Amino acid sequence: METINQQIASDELSLLYFYTNWHLPSKQILEEQLTLQNNDFKIIPVNADQQHELVSRFKIIGIPSFLVFQNGEIVIRHSGMPEESTVLPWLKKEAENAKLKNEQSDNEL
């Protein structure tokens, strides 16, 4: 199994999703929406209560938090609860924007 460092270093988009079991809305997002099949990014759920090192490393101050990585760099960062019905569409839109930005950078080289 790949480590988190290997997963976020990939040129594919990876989502670190920080949640807790005691924060019901963040747990519901994980269970209901983020586990749905998608081809836009790899989802890496992180239980903030159990992964203190990652919480500290990425300076997580709010639950839920979403960090999207590409090539080891954070391309999207969002803390707090978006409207539940818009989480997956919002993430897909942001992922597409990140892909376009990366493609433009590659074309400029």
C-alpha atoms as a PDB file:
ATOM      1  CA  MET A   1       0.000   0.000   0.000  1.00  0.00           C
ATOM      2  CA  GLU A   2       1.267   3.433  -0.907  1.00  0.00           C
ATOM      3  CA  THR A   3       2.107   5.847   1.861  1.00  0.00           C
ATOM      4  CA  ILE A   4       0.361   9.195   2.030  1.00  0.00           C
ATOM      5  CA  ASN A   5       3.592  10.878   0.882  1.00  0.00           C
ATOM      6  CA  GLN A   6       3.695   8.667  -2.215  1.00  0.00           C
ATOM      7  CA  GLN A   7       0.023   9.274  -2.961  1.00  0.00           C
ATOM      8  CA  ILE A   8       0.220  13.061  -2.736  1.00  0.00           C
ATOM      9  CA  ALA A   9       3.458  13.155  -4.765  1.00  0.00           C
ATOM     10  CA  SER A  10       1.645  11.660  -7.763  1.00  0.00           C
ATOM     11  CA  ASP A  11       0.842  13.746 -10.827  1.00  0.00           C
ATOM     12  CA  GLU A  12      -2.751  12.573 -10.360  1.00  0.00           C
ATOM     13  CA  LEU A  13      -4.982  14.588  -8.044  1.00  0.00           C
ATOM     14  CA  SER A  14      -5.216  13.263  -4.486  1.00  0.00           C
ATOM     15  CA  LEU A  15      -7.677  14.503  -1.874  1.00  0.00           C
ATOM     16  CA  LEU A  16      -6.771  14.364   1.809  1.00  0.00           C
ATOM     17  CA  TYR A  17     -10.093  14.592   3.626  1.00  0.00           C
ATOM     18  CA  PHE A  18      -9.781  15.351   7.354  1.00  0.00           C
ATOM     19  CA  TYR A  19     -12.818  14.306   9.393  1.00  0.00           C
ATOM     20  CA  THR A  20     -13.722  13.104  12.893  1.00  0.00           C
ATOM     21  CA  ASN A  21     -16.198  10.506  14.099  1.00  0.00           C
ATOM     22  CA  TRP A  22     -17.736  12.933  16.604  1.00  0.00           C
ATOM     23  CA  HIS A  23     -18.482  15.604  13.963  1.00  0.00           C
ATOM     24  CA  LEU A  24     -21.494  13.981  12.348  1.00  0.00           C
ATOM     25  CA  PRO A  25     -21.684  16.168   9.204  1.00  0.00           C
ATOM     26  CA  SER A  26     -18.044  15.498   8.295  1.00  0.00           C
ATOM     27  CA  LYS A  27     -18.522  11.771   8.851  1.00  0.00           C
ATOM     28  CA  GLN A  28     -21.674  11.826   6.696  1.00  0.00           C
ATOM     29  CA  ILE A  29     -19.782  13.482   3.848  1.00  0.00           C
ATOM     30  CA  LEU A  30     -17.216  10.720   4.018  1.00  0.00           C
ATOM     31  CA  GLU A  31     -19.776   7.937   4.126  1.00  0.00           C
ATOM     32  CA  GLU A  32     -22.327   9.315   1.673  1.00  0.00           C
ATOM     33  CA  GLN A  33     -20.474  11.395  -0.863  1.00  0.00           C
ATOM     34  CA  LEU A  34     -16.731  10.947  -0.918  1.00  0.00           C
ATOM     35  CA  THR A  35     -16.924   7.174  -1.135  1.00  0.00           C
ATOM     36  CA  LEU A  36     -18.863   7.424  -4.393  1.00  0.00           C
ATOM     37  CA  GLN A  37     -16.952   6.228  -7.425  1.00  0.00           C
ATOM     38  CA  ASN A  38     -15.082   9.064  -9.085  1.00  0.00           C
ATOM     39  CA  ASN A  39     -12.252   9.252 -11.569  1.00  0.00           C
ATOM     40  CA  ASP A  40     -11.170  12.803 -10.828  1.00  0.00           C
ATOM     41  CA  PHE A  41      -8.985  12.186  -7.794  1.00  0.00           C
ATOM     42  CA  LYS A  42      -7.867   9.607  -5.280  1.00  0.00           C
ATOM     43  CA  ILE A  43      -9.615  10.113  -1.927  1.00  0.00           C
ATOM     44  CA  ILE A  44      -7.524   9.615   1.202  1.00  0.00           C
ATOM     45  CA  PRO A  45      -9.666   9.893   4.355  1.00  0.00           C
ATOM     46  CA  VAL A  46      -7.791  11.016   7.474  1.00  0.00           C
ATOM     47  CA  ASN A  47      -9.352  10.699  10.923  1.00  0.00           C
ATOM     48  CA  ALA A  48      -8.070  13.865  12.607  1.00  0.00           C
ATOM     49  CA  ASP A  49      -8.469  12.356  16.083  1.00  0.00           C
ATOM     50  CA  GLN A  50      -6.131   9.491  15.201  1.00  0.00           C
ATOM     51  CA  GLN A  51      -3.648  11.214  12.882  1.00  0.00           C
ATOM     52  CA  HIS A  52      -2.304  14.094  14.992  1.00  0.00           C
ATOM     53  CA  GLU A  53       0.972  14.175  13.052  1.00  0.00           C
ATOM     54  CA  LEU A  54      -0.840  14.834   9.754  1.00  0.00           C
ATOM     55  CA  VAL A  55      -3.126  17.421  11.389  1.00  0.00           C
ATOM     56  CA  SER A  56      -0.051  19.274  12.619  1.00  0.00           C
ATOM     57  CA  ARG A  57       1.929  18.847   9.391  1.00  0.00           C
ATOM     58  CA  PHE A  58      -0.823  20.324   7.243  1.00  0.00           C
ATOM     59  CA  LYS A  59      -1.942  22.890   9.840  1.00  0.00           C
ATOM     60  CA  ILE A  60      -5.538  21.668  10.000  1.00  0.00           C
ATOM     61  CA  ILE A  61      -7.612  24.005  12.166  1.00  0.00           C
ATOM     62  CA  GLY A  62     -11.161  23.155  11.101  1.00  0.00           C
ATOM     63  CA  ILE A  63     -13.150  19.987  10.523  1.00  0.00           C
ATOM     64  CA  PRO A  64     -13.852  18.988   7.871  1.00  0.00           C
ATOM     65  CA  SER A  65     -10.835  20.049   5.811  1.00  0.00           C
ATOM     66  CA  PHE A  66     -10.113  19.232   2.199  1.00  0.00           C
ATOM     67  CA  LEU A  67      -6.595  19.351   0.723  1.00  0.00           C
ATOM     68  CA  VAL A  68      -6.118  18.442  -2.922  1.00  0.00           C
ATOM     69  CA  PHE A  69      -2.569  17.647  -4.014  1.00  0.00           C
ATOM     70  CA  GLN A  70      -0.874  17.287  -7.354  1.00  0.00           C
ATOM     71  CA  ASN A  71       2.833  16.562  -7.694  1.00  0.00           C
ATOM     72  CA  GLY A  72       3.236  16.976  -3.943  1.00  0.00           C
ATOM     73  CA  GLU A  73       1.839  20.515  -3.929  1.00  0.00           C
ATOM     74  CA  ILE A  74      -1.450  21.681  -2.413  1.00  0.00           C
ATOM     75  CA  VAL A  75      -3.585  22.978  -5.286  1.00  0.00           C
ATOM     76  CA  ILE A  76      -6.849  23.315  -3.339  1.00  0.00           C
ATOM     77  CA  ARG A  77      -7.354  23.929   0.379  1.00  0.00           C
ATOM     78  CA  HIS A  78     -10.726  24.325   2.076  1.00  0.00           C
ATOM     79  CA  SER A  79     -11.638  24.169   5.761  1.00  0.00           C
ATOM     80  CA  GLY A  80     -15.148  24.023   7.101  1.00  0.00           C
ATOM     81  CA  MET A  81     -18.440  22.626   6.043  1.00  0.00           C
ATOM     82  CA  PRO A  82     -19.623  23.424   2.521  1.00  0.00           C
ATOM     83  CA  GLU A  83     -23.252  22.824   1.698  1.00  0.00           C
ATOM     84  CA  GLU A  84     -23.649  19.062   1.891  1.00  0.00           C
ATOM     85  CA  SER A  85     -25.307  18.762  -1.500  1.00  0.00           C
ATOM     86  CA  THR A  86     -22.452  20.559  -3.235  1.00  0.00           C
ATOM     87  CA  VAL A  87     -19.376  18.811  -1.808  1.00  0.00           C
ATOM     88  CA  LEU A  88     -18.703  16.329  -4.599  1.00  0.00           C
ATOM     89  CA  PRO A  89     -19.602  18.682  -7.488  1.00  0.00           C
ATOM     90  CA  TRP A  90     -17.481  21.431  -5.894  1.00  0.00           C
ATOM     91  CA  LEU A  91     -14.495  19.111  -5.509  1.00  0.00           C
ATOM     92  CA  LYS A  92     -14.838  17.870  -9.087  1.00  0.00           C
ATOM     93  CA  LYS A  93     -14.991  21.449 -10.395  1.00  0.00           C
ATOM     94  CA  GLU A  94     -11.927  22.420  -8.361  1.00  0.00           C
ATOM     95  CA  ALA A  95     -10.112  19.299  -9.545  1.00  0.00           C
ATOM     96  CA  GLU A  96     -10.846  20.175 -13.170  1.00  0.00           C
ATOM     97  CA  ASN A  97      -9.609  23.737 -12.635  1.00  0.00           C
ATOM     98  CA  ALA A  98      -6.400  22.365 -11.101  1.00  0.00           C
ATOM     99  CA  LYS A  99      -5.897  20.024 -14.072  1.00  0.00           C
ATOM    100  CA  LEU A 100      -6.384  22.891 -16.528  1.00  0.00           C
ATOM    101  CA  LYS A 101      -3.956  25.081 -14.607  1.00  0.00           C
ATOM    102  CA  ASN A 102      -1.366  22.297 -14.635  1.00  0.00           C
ATOM    103  CA  GLU A 103      -1.821  21.726 -18.378  1.00  0.00           C
ATOM    104  CA  GLN A 104      -1.362  25.445 -19.055  1.00  0.00           C
ATOM    105  CA  SER A 105       1.857  25.441 -17.026  1.00  0.00           C
ATOM    106  CA  ASP A 106       3.144  22.439 -18.982  1.00  0.00           C
ATOM    107  CA  ASN A 107       2.349  24.136 -22.306  1.00  0.00           C
ATOM    108  CA  GLU A 108       4.253  27.276 -21.307  1.00  0.00           C
ATOM    109  CA  LEU A 109       7.462  25.285 -20.796  1.00  0.00           C
END
